[in-house]
Tab-separated table of C-alpha atoms in Angstrom:
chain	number	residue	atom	x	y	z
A	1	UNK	CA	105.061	170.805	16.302
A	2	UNK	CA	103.624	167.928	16.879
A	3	UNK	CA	100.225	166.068	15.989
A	4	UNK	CA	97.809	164.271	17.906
A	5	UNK	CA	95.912	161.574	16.805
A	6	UNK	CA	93.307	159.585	19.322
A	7	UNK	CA	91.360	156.804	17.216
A	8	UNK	CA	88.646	154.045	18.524
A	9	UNK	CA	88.599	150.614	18.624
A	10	UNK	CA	85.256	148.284	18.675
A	11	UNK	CA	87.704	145.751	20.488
A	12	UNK	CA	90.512	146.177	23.337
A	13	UNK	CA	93.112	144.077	21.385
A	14	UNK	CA	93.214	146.457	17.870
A	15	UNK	CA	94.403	149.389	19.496
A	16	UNK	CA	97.877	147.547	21.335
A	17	UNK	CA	97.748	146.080	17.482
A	18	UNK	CA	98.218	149.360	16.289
A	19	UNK	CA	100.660	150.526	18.955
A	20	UNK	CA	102.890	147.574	18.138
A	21	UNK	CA	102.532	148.444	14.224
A	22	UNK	CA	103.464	152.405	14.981
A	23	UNK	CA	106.623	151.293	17.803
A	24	UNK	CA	107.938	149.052	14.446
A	25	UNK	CA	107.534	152.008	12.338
A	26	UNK	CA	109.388	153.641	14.795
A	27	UNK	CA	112.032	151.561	14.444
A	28	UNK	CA	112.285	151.366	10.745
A	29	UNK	CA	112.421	155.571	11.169
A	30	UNK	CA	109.176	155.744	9.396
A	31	UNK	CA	107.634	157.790	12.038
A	32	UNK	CA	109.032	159.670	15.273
A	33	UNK	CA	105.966	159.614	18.203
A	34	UNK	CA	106.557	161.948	21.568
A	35	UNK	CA	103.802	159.563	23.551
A	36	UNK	CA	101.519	156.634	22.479
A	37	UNK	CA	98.986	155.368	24.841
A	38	UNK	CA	96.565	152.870	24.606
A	39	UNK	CA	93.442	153.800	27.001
A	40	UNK	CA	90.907	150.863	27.624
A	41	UNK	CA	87.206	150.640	29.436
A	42	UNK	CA	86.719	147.530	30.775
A	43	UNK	CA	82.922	145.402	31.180
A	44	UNK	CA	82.609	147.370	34.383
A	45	UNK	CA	82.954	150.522	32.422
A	46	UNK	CA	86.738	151.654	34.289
A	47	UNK	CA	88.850	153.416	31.910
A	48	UNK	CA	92.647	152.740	32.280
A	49	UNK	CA	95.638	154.122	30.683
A	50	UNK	CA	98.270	151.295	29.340
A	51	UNK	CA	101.508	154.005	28.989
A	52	UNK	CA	104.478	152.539	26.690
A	53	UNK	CA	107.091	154.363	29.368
A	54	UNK	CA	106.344	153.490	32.825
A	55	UNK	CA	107.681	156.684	34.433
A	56	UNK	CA	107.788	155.170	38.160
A	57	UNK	CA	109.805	152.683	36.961
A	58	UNK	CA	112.154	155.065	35.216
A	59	UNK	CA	112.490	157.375	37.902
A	60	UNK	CA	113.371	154.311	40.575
A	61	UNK	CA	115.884	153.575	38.240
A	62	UNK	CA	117.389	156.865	37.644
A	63	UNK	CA	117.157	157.554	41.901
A	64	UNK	CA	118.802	154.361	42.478
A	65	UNK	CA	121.723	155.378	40.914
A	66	UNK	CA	122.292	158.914	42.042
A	67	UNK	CA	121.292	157.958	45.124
A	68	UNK	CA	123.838	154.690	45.026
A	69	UNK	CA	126.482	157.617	43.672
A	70	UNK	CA	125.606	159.819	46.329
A	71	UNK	CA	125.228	156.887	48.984
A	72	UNK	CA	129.060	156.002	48.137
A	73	UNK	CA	130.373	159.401	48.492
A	74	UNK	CA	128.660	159.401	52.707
A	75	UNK	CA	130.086	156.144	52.922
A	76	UNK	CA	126.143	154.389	52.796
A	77	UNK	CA	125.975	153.224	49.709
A	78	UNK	CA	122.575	150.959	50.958
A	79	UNK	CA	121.187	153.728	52.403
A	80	UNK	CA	121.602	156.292	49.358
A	81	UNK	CA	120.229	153.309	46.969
A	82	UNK	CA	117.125	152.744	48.894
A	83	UNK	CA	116.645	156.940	49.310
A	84	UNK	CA	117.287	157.451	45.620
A	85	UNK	CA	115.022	154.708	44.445
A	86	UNK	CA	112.040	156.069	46.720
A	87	UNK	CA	112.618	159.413	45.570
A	88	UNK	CA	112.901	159.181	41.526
A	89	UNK	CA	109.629	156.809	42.252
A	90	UNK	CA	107.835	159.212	43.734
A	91	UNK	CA	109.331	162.112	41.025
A	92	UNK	CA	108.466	159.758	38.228
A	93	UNK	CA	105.105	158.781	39.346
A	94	UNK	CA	104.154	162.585	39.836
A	95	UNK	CA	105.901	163.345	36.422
A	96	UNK	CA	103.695	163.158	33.108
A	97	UNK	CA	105.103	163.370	29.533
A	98	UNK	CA	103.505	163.750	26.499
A	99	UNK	CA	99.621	163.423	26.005
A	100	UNK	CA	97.829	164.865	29.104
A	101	UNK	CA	96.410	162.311	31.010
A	102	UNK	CA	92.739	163.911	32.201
A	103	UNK	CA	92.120	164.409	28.394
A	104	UNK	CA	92.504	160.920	27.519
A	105	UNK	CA	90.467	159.547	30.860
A	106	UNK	CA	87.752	161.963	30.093
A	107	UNK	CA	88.280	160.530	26.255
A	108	UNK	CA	87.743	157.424	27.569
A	109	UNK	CA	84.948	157.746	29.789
A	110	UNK	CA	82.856	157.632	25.840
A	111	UNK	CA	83.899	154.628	24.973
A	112	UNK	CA	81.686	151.854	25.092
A	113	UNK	CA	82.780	149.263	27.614
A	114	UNK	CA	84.932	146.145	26.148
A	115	UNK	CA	86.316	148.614	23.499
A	116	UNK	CA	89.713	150.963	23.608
A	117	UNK	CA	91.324	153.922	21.929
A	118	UNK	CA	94.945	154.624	21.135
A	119	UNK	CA	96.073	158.079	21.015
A	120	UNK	CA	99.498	159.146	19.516
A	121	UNK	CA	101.416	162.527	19.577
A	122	UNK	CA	103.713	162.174	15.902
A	123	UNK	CA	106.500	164.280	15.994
A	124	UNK	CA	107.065	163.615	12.181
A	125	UNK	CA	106.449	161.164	9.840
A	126	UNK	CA	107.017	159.981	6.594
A	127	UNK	CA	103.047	159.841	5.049
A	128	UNK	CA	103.087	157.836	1.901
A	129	UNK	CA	105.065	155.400	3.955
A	130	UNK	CA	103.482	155.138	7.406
A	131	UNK	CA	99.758	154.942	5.514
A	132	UNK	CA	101.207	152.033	3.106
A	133	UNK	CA	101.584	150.379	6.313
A	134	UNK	CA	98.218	150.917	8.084
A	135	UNK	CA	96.685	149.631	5.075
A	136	UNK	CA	98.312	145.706	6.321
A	137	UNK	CA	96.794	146.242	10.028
A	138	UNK	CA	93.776	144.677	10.762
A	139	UNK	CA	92.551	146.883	12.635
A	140	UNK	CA	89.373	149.268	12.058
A	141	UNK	CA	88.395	152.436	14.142
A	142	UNK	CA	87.300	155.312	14.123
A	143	UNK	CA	88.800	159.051	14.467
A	144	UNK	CA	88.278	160.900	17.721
A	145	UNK	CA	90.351	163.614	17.808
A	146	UNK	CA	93.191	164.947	15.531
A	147	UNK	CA	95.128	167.851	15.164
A	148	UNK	CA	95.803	166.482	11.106
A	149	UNK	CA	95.260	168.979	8.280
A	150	UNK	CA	91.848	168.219	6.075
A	151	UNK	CA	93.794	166.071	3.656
A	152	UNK	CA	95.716	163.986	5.726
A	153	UNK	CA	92.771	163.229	8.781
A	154	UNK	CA	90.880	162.398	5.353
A	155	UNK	CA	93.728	160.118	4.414
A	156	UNK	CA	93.647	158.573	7.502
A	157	UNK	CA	89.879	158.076	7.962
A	158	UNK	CA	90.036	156.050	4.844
A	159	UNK	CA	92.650	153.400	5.978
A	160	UNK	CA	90.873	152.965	9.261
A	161	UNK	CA	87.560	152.501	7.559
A	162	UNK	CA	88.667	150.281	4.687
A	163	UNK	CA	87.345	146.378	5.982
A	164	UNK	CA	86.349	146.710	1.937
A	165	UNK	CA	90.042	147.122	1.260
A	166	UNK	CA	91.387	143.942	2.524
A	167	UNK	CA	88.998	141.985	0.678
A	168	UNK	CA	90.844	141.728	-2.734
């Protein structure tokens, strides 16, 4: 199962900070996330999703081909390539993955304008580890919703309110 985490930013910028920090985590197997999205509200107060998979783009991809494969097998490969590619765009554009999207608009819609919240769905992780790491990101916010035990939403409620911490 996994967990969701969805934590506040005073400023747009800390929470694709964070996102970078977790996707290097990721990489170092520290921590396996299903979905990370960073959600902003601009001066004008419009919220907007920034989504690290953009699933148009993957489904144009993945209907150019079969439709290239099919294309070549009707003798129209140009025809089958521009078919394909309309159709996985419109299949990946109607597609969602992951965190739902109305939860993280309507999430969004109580953040103060000029600020921004990233919300992360954590397969698994390796705790000591992953919270070591927080502790180097400048980058303070605030909890909004987890599905964390006590202890560890405790845990990290501490590193995200810790400006005291990086002080010595």
């Amino acid at each position: 199962m996994a967990d969701l985490i969805a934590v506040a930013f005073d400023d747009e910028s800390k929470a694709f900070d964070m996102r970078g920090e977790l996707v290097r985590m990721q990489k170092d197997y520290l921590l396996d996330m299903e979905d990370v999205v960073v959600v902003t509200r601009n001066d004008e107060g419009k919220v907007k999703l920034h989504q690290a998979v953009n699933l148009t783009a993957a489904g144009a991809v993945g209907g150019s081909f079969w439709g290239l494969l099919i294309g070549l097998l009707f003798l129209n490969p140009l025809l089958g390539l521009a078919v394909g590619a309309g159709a996985g765009a419109i299949g990946g554009a109607l597609s969602d993955i992951g965190i739902d999207d109305d939860f993280m608009k309507e999430l969004g819609e109580k953040l103060t304008p000029g600020s921004s919240a990233l919300f992360v769905l954590v397969r698994k992780a390796t705790g000591d580890r992953v919270i070591e790491r927080l502790r180097e990101v400048d980058a303070e916010g605030r909890i909004l919703r987890t599905s964390l035990s006590k202890e560890d939403e405790a845990t990290l409620r501490e590193v995200l309110d810790r400006t005291r911490d990086k002080v010595a």
